[in-house]
Tab-separated table of C-alpha atoms and ligand atoms in Angstrom:
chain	number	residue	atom	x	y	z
A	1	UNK	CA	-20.379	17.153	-7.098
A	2	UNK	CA	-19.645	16.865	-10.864
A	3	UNK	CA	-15.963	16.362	-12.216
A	4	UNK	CA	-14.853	18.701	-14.817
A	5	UNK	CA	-15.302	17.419	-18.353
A	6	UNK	CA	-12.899	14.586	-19.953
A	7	UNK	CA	-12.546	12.373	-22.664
A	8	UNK	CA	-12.541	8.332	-21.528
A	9	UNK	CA	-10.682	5.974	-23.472
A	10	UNK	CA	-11.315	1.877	-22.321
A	11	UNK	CA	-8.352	-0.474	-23.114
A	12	UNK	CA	-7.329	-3.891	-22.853
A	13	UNK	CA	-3.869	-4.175	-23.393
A	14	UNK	CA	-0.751	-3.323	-20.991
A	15	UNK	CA	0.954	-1.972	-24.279
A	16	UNK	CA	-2.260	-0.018	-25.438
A	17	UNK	CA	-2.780	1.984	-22.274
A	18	UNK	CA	1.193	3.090	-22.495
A	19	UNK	CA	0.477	4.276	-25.928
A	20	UNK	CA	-1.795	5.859	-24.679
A	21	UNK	CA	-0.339	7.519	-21.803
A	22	UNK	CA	2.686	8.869	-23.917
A	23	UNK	CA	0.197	10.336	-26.438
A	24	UNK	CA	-1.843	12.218	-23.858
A	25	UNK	CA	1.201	12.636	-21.405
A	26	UNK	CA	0.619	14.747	-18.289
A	27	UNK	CA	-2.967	15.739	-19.498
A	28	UNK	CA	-4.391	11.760	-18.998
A	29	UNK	CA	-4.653	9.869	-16.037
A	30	UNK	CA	-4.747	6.251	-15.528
A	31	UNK	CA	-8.186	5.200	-13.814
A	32	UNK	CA	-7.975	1.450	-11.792
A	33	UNK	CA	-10.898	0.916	-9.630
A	34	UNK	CA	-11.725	4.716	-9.587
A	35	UNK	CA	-12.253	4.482	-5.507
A	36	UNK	CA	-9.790	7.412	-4.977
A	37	UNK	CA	-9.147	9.227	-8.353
A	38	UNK	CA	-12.835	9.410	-8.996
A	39	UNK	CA	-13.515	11.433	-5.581
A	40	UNK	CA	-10.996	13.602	-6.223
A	41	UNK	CA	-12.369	15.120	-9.799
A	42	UNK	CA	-15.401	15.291	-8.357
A	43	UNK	CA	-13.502	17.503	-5.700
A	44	UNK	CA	-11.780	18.667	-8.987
A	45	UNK	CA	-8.439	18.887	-7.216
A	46	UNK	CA	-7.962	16.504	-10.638
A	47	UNK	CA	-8.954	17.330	-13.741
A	48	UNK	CA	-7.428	15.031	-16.226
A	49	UNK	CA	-8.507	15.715	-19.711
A	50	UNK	CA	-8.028	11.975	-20.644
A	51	UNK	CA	-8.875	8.689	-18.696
A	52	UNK	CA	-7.587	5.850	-19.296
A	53	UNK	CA	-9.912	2.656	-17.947
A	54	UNK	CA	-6.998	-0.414	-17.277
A	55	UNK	CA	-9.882	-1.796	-15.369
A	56	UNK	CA	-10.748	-4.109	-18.123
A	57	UNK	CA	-7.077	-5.661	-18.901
A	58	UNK	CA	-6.960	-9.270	-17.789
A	59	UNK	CA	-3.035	-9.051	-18.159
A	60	UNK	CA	-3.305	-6.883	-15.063
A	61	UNK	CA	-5.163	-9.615	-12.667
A	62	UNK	CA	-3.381	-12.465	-11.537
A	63	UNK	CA	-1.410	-13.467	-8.017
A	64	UNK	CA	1.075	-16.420	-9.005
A	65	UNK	CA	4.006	-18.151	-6.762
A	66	UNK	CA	7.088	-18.062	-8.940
A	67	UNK	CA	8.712	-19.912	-5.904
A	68	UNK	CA	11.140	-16.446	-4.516
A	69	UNK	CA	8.500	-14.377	-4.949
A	70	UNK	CA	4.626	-13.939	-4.732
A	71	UNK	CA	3.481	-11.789	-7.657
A	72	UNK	CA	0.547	-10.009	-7.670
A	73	UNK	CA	-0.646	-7.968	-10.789
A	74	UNK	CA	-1.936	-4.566	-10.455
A	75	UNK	CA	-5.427	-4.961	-11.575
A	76	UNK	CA	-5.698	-7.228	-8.501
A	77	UNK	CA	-8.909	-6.112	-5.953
A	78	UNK	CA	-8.534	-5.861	-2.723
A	79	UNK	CA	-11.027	-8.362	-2.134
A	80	UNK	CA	-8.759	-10.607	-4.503
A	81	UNK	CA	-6.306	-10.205	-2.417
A	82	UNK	CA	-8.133	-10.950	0.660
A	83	UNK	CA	-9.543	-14.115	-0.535
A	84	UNK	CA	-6.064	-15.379	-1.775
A	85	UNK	CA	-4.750	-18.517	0.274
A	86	UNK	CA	-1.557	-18.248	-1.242
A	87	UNK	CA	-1.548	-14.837	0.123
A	88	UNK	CA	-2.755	-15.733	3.666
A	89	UNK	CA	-0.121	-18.339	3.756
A	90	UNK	CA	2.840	-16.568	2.624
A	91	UNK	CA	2.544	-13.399	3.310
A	92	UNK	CA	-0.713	-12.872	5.769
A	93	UNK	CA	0.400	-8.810	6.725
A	94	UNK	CA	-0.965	-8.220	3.084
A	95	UNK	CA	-4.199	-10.393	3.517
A	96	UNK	CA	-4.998	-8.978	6.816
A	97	UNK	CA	-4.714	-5.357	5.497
A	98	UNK	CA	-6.743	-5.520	2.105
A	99	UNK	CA	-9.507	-7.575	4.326
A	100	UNK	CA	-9.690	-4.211	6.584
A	101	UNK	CA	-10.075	-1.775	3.765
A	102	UNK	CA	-12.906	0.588	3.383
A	103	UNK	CA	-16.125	-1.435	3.121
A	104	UNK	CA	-17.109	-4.354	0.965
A	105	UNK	CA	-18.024	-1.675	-2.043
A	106	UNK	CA	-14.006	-0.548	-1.999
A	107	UNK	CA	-12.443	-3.715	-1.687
A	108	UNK	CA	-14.533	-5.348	-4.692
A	109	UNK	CA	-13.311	-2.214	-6.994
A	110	UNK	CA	-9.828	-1.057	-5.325
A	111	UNK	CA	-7.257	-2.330	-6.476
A	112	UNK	CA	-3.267	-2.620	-5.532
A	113	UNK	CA	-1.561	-0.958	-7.812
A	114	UNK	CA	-4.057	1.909	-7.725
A	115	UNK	CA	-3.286	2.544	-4.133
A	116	UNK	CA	0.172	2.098	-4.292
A	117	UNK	CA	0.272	4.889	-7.746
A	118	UNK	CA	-1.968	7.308	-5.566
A	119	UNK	CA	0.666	7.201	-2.569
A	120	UNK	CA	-2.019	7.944	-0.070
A	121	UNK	CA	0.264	8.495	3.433
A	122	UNK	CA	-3.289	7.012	5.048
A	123	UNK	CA	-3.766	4.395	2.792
A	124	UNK	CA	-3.228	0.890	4.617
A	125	UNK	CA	-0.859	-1.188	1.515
A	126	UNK	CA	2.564	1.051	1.641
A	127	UNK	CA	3.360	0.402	5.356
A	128	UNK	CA	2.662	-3.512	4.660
A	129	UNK	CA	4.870	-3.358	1.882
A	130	UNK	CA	7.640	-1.776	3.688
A	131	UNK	CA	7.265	-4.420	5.936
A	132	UNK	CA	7.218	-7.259	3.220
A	133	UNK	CA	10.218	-5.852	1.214
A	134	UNK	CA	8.545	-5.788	-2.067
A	135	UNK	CA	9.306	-4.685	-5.422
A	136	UNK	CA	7.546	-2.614	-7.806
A	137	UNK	CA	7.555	-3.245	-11.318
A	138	UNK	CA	6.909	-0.840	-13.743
A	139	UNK	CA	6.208	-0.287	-17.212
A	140	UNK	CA	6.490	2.383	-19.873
A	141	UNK	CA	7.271	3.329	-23.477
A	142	UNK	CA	11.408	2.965	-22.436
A	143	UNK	CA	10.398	-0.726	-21.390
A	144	UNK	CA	10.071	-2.443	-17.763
A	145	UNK	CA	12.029	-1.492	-14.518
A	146	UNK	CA	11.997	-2.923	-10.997
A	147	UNK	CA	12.085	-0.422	-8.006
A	148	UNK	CA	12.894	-1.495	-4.837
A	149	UNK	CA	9.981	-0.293	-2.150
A	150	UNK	CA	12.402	1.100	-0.194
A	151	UNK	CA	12.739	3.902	-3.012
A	152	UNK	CA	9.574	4.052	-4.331
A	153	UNK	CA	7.798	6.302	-1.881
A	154	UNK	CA	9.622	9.604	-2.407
A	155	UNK	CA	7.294	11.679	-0.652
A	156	UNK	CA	3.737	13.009	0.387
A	157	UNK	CA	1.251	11.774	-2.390
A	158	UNK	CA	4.858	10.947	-4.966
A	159	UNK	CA	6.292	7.786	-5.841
A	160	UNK	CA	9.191	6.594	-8.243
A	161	UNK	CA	6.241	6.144	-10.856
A	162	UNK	CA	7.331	8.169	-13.668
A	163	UNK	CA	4.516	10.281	-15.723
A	164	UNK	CA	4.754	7.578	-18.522
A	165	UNK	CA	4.520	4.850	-16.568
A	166	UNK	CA	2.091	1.962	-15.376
A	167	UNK	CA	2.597	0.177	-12.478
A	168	UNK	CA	1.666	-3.454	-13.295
A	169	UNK	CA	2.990	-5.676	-10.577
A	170	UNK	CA	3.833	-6.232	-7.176
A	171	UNK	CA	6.352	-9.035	-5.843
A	172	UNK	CA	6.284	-10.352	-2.381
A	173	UNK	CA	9.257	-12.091	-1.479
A	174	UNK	CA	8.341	-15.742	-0.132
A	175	UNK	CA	10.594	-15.713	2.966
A	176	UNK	CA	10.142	-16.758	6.533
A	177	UNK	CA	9.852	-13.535	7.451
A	178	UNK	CA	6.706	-12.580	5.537
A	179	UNK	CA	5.070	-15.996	5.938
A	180	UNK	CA	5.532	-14.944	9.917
A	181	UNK	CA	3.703	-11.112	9.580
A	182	UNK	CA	0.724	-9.257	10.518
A	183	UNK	CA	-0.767	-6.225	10.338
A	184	UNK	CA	-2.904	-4.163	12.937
A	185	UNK	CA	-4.631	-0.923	12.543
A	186	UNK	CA	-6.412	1.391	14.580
A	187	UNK	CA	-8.880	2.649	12.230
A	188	UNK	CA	-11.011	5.932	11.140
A	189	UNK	CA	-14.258	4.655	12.157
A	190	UNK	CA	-16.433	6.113	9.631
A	191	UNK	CA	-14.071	5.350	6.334
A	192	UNK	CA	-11.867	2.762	7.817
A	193	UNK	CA	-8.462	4.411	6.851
A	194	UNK	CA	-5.547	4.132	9.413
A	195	UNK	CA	-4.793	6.652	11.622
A	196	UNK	CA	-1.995	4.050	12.634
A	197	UNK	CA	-1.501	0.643	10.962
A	198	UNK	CA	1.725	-1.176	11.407
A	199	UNK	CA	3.040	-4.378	9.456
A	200	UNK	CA	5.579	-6.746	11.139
A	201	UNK	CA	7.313	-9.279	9.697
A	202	UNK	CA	9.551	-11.563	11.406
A	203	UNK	CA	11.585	-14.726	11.668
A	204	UNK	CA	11.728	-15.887	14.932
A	205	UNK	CA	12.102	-19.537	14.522
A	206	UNK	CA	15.650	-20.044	15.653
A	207	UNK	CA	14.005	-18.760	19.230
A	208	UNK	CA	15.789	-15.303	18.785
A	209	UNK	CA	14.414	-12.212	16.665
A	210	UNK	CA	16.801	-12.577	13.365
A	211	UNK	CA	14.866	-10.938	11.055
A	212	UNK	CA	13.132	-8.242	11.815
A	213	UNK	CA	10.844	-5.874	9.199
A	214	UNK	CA	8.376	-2.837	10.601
A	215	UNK	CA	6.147	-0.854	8.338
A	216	UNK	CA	4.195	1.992	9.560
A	217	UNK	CA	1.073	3.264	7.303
A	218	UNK	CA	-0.482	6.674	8.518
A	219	UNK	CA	1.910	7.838	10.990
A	220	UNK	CA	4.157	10.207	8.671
A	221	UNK	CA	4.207	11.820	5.710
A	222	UNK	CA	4.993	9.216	3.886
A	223	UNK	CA	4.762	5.250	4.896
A	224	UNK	CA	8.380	3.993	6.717
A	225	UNK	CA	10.600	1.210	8.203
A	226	UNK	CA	10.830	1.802	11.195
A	227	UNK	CA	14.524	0.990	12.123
A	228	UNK	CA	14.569	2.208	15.478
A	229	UNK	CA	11.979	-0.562	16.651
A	230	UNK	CA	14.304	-3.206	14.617
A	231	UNK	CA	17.618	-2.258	15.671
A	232	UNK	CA	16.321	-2.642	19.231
A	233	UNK	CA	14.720	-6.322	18.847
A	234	UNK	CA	16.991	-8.108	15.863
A	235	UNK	CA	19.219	-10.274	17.377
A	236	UNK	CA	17.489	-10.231	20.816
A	237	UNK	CA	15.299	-13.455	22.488
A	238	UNK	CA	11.581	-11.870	22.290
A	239	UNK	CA	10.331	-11.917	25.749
A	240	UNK	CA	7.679	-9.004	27.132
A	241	UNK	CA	10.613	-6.753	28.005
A	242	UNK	CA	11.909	-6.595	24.515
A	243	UNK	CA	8.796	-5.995	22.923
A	244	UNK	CA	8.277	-2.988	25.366
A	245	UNK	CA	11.326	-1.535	24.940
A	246	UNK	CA	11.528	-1.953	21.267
A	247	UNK	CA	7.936	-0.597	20.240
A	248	UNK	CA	8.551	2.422	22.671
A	249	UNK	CA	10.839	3.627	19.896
A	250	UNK	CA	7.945	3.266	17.474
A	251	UNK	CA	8.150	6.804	15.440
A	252	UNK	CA	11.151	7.970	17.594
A	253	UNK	CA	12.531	11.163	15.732
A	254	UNK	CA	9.656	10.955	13.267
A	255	UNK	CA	7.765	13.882	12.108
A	256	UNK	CA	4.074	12.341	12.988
A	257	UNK	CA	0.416	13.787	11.257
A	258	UNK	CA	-1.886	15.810	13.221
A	259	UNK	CA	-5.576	16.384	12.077
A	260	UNK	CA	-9.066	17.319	13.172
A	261	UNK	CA	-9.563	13.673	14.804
A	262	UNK	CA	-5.891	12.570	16.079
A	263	UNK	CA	-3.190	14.936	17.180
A	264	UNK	CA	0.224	14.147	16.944
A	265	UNK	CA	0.856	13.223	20.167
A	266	UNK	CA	-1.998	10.759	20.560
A	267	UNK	CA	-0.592	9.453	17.262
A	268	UNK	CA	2.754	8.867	18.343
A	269	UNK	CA	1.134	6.956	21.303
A	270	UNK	CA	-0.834	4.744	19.160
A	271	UNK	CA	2.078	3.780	16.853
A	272	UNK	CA	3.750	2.418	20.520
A	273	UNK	CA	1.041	-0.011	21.186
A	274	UNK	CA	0.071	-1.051	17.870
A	275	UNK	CA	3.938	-2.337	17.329
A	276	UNK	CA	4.185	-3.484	20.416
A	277	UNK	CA	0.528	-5.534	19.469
A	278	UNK	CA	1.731	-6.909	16.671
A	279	UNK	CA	5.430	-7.743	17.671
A	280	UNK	CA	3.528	-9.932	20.670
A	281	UNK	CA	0.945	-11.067	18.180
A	282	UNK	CA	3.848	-12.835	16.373
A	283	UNK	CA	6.427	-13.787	19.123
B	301	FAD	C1	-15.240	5.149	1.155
B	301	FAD	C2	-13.807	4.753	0.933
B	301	FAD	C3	-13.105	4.161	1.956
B	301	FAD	C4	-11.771	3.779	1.779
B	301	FAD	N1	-11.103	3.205	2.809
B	301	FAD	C5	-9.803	2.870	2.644
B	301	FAD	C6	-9.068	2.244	3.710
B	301	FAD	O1	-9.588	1.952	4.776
B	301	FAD	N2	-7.768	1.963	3.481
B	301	FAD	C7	-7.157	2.221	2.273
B	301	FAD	O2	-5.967	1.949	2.124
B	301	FAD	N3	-7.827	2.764	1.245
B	301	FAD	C8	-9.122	3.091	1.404
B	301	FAD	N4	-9.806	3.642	0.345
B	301	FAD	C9	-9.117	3.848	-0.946
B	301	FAD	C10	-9.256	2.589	-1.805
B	301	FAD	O3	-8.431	1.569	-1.266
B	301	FAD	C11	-8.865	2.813	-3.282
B	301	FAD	O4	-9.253	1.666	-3.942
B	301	FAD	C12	-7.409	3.047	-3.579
B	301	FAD	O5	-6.876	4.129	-2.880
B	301	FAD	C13	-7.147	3.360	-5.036
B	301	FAD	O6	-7.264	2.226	-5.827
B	301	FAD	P1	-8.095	2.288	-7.166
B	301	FAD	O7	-7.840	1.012	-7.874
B	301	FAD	O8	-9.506	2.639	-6.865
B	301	FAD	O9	-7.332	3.470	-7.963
B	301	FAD	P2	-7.900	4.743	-8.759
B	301	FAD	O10	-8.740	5.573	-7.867
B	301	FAD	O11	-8.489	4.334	-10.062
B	301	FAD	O12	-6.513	5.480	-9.042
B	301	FAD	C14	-5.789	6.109	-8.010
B	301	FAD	C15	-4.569	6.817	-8.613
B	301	FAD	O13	-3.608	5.875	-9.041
B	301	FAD	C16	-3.374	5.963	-10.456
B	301	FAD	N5	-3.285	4.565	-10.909
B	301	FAD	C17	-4.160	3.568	-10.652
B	301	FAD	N6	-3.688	2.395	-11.084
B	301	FAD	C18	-2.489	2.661	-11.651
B	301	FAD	C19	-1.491	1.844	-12.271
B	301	FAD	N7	-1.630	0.507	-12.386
B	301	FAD	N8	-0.362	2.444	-12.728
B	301	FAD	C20	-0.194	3.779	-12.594
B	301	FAD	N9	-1.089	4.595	-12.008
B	301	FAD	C21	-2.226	4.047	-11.547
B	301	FAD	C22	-4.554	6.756	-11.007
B	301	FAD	O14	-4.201	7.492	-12.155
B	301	FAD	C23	-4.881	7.665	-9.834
B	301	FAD	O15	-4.012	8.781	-9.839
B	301	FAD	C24	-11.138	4.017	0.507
B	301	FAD	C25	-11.859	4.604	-0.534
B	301	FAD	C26	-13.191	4.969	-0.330
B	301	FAD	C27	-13.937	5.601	-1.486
């Protein structure tokens, strides 16, 4: 399959590849570590006129503690990511999902902030950081802006991102919570996509459940918190019965995906045990 025709321009500068973007506007397309966008002009449901490479700005790849918050650049790989003992340590949800991306191929060319731009409702990252409360930052030719994660998935495949703009960092909070999180997935054997992943984070240390964050990937149309699973656990001592009760409302009232390989039903099902997996996995 051979992608319609464009015109590829390779920069190395944050500031460059906005200049770019608001010369080209809706006609260019930012390319990361090409894993998805690539695929899809080959499918040619994409056909940018303009790329434009950020794969070789260094300003892009870094993961630093700045003490509140973990932040991790958008350039970052998923193997990066995977490797980072910072990350395991503060915030191991995020670790254990890039380690069970695609194949070793993927994870050495994906990177974060092109799965989080793409908005994939399968991909494994938005669920985790739901979970993780993270911020997006953004840049464009008006300047930088934060976006809470909580509104930056606006729908199926659309995101907060505005045409203009270029994601270029995530930031982790370093709380008890996310230093006490994991994520579980039940995978699509052949390409290793979720069909349900789910990302818990959790304090627990005062011996009841006081803080209580679930992301699901996969499930929906779009990642979510799941609040019904929260509302039934915060507060309460985690014990088996809890956990039961609580992940039984996994996706409660949720309009779930049905496709070739997983109906909705069977879906729903799965979201149950994989929260109720990972909420024991942590208690
Ligand atoms: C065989 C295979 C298996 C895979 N398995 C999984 C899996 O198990 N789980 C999973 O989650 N994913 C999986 N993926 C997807 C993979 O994780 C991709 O790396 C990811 O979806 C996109 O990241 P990228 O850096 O390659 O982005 P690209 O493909 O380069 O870009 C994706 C989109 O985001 C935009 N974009 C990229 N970076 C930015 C930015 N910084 N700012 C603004 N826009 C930007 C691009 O314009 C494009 O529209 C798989 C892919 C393949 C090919």
């Amino acid at each position: 399959m051979i992608p319609e025709s464009f015109d590829y321009q390779r920069t190395s500068t944050v500031s460059e590849a906005i200049s770019l973007l608001q010369k080209h506007g809706e006609d260019a397309k930012i390319l990361a570590g090409g894993h998805s966008l690539v695929p899809t002009m080959k499918l040619r449901l994409a056909t940018p006129a303009t790329l434009i490479d950020i794969g070789g700005i260094s300003e892009l790849k870094y993961i630093n503690d700045k003490g509140d918050y973990l932040a991790i650049g958008a350039g970052t790989t998923h193997w990066e990511i995977e490797s980072s003992d910072l990350i395991a340590k503060k915030a191991p949800a995020l670790s254990q999902a890039a380690a069970q991306i695609g194949d070793v191929q993927v994870r050495n060319r994906g990177t974060i902030g092109g799965v989080l731009a793409h908005s994939d409702p399968q991909a494994d990252y938005p669920g985790v950081v739901l979970a993780l409360d993270a911020t997006i930052v953004v840049q464009g030719s008006r300047g930088e802006r934060t976006i809470a994660v909580s509104d930056y998935f606006t729908g199926l495949w659309e995101t907060a991102l505005g045409e203009d703009e270029l994601l270029t960092e995530v930031r982790i909070p370093t709380d008890s919570a996310n230093a006490n999180s994991c994520y579980l997935k039940f995978p699509q054997p052949a390409s290793r996509y979720p069909f349900v992943g789910c990302a818990v984070a959790m304090d627990s240390s005062a011996g009841s459940c006081s803080d209580l964050r679930v992301g699901f990937s996969g499930v929906g149309e779009t990642a979510f918190r799941d609040s019904g699973v929260e509302e039934a656990l915060r507060g309460n001592t985690l014990n088996e019965s809890a956990i039961a009760s609580a992940s039984a409302k996994a996706a409660e009232g949720r309009n779930v995906l049905s496709d070739v390989f997983v109906s909705e039903e069977y879906r729903r099902a799965m979201a149950q045990v994989y929260a109720k997996r990972a909420l024991t996995k942590l208690s």
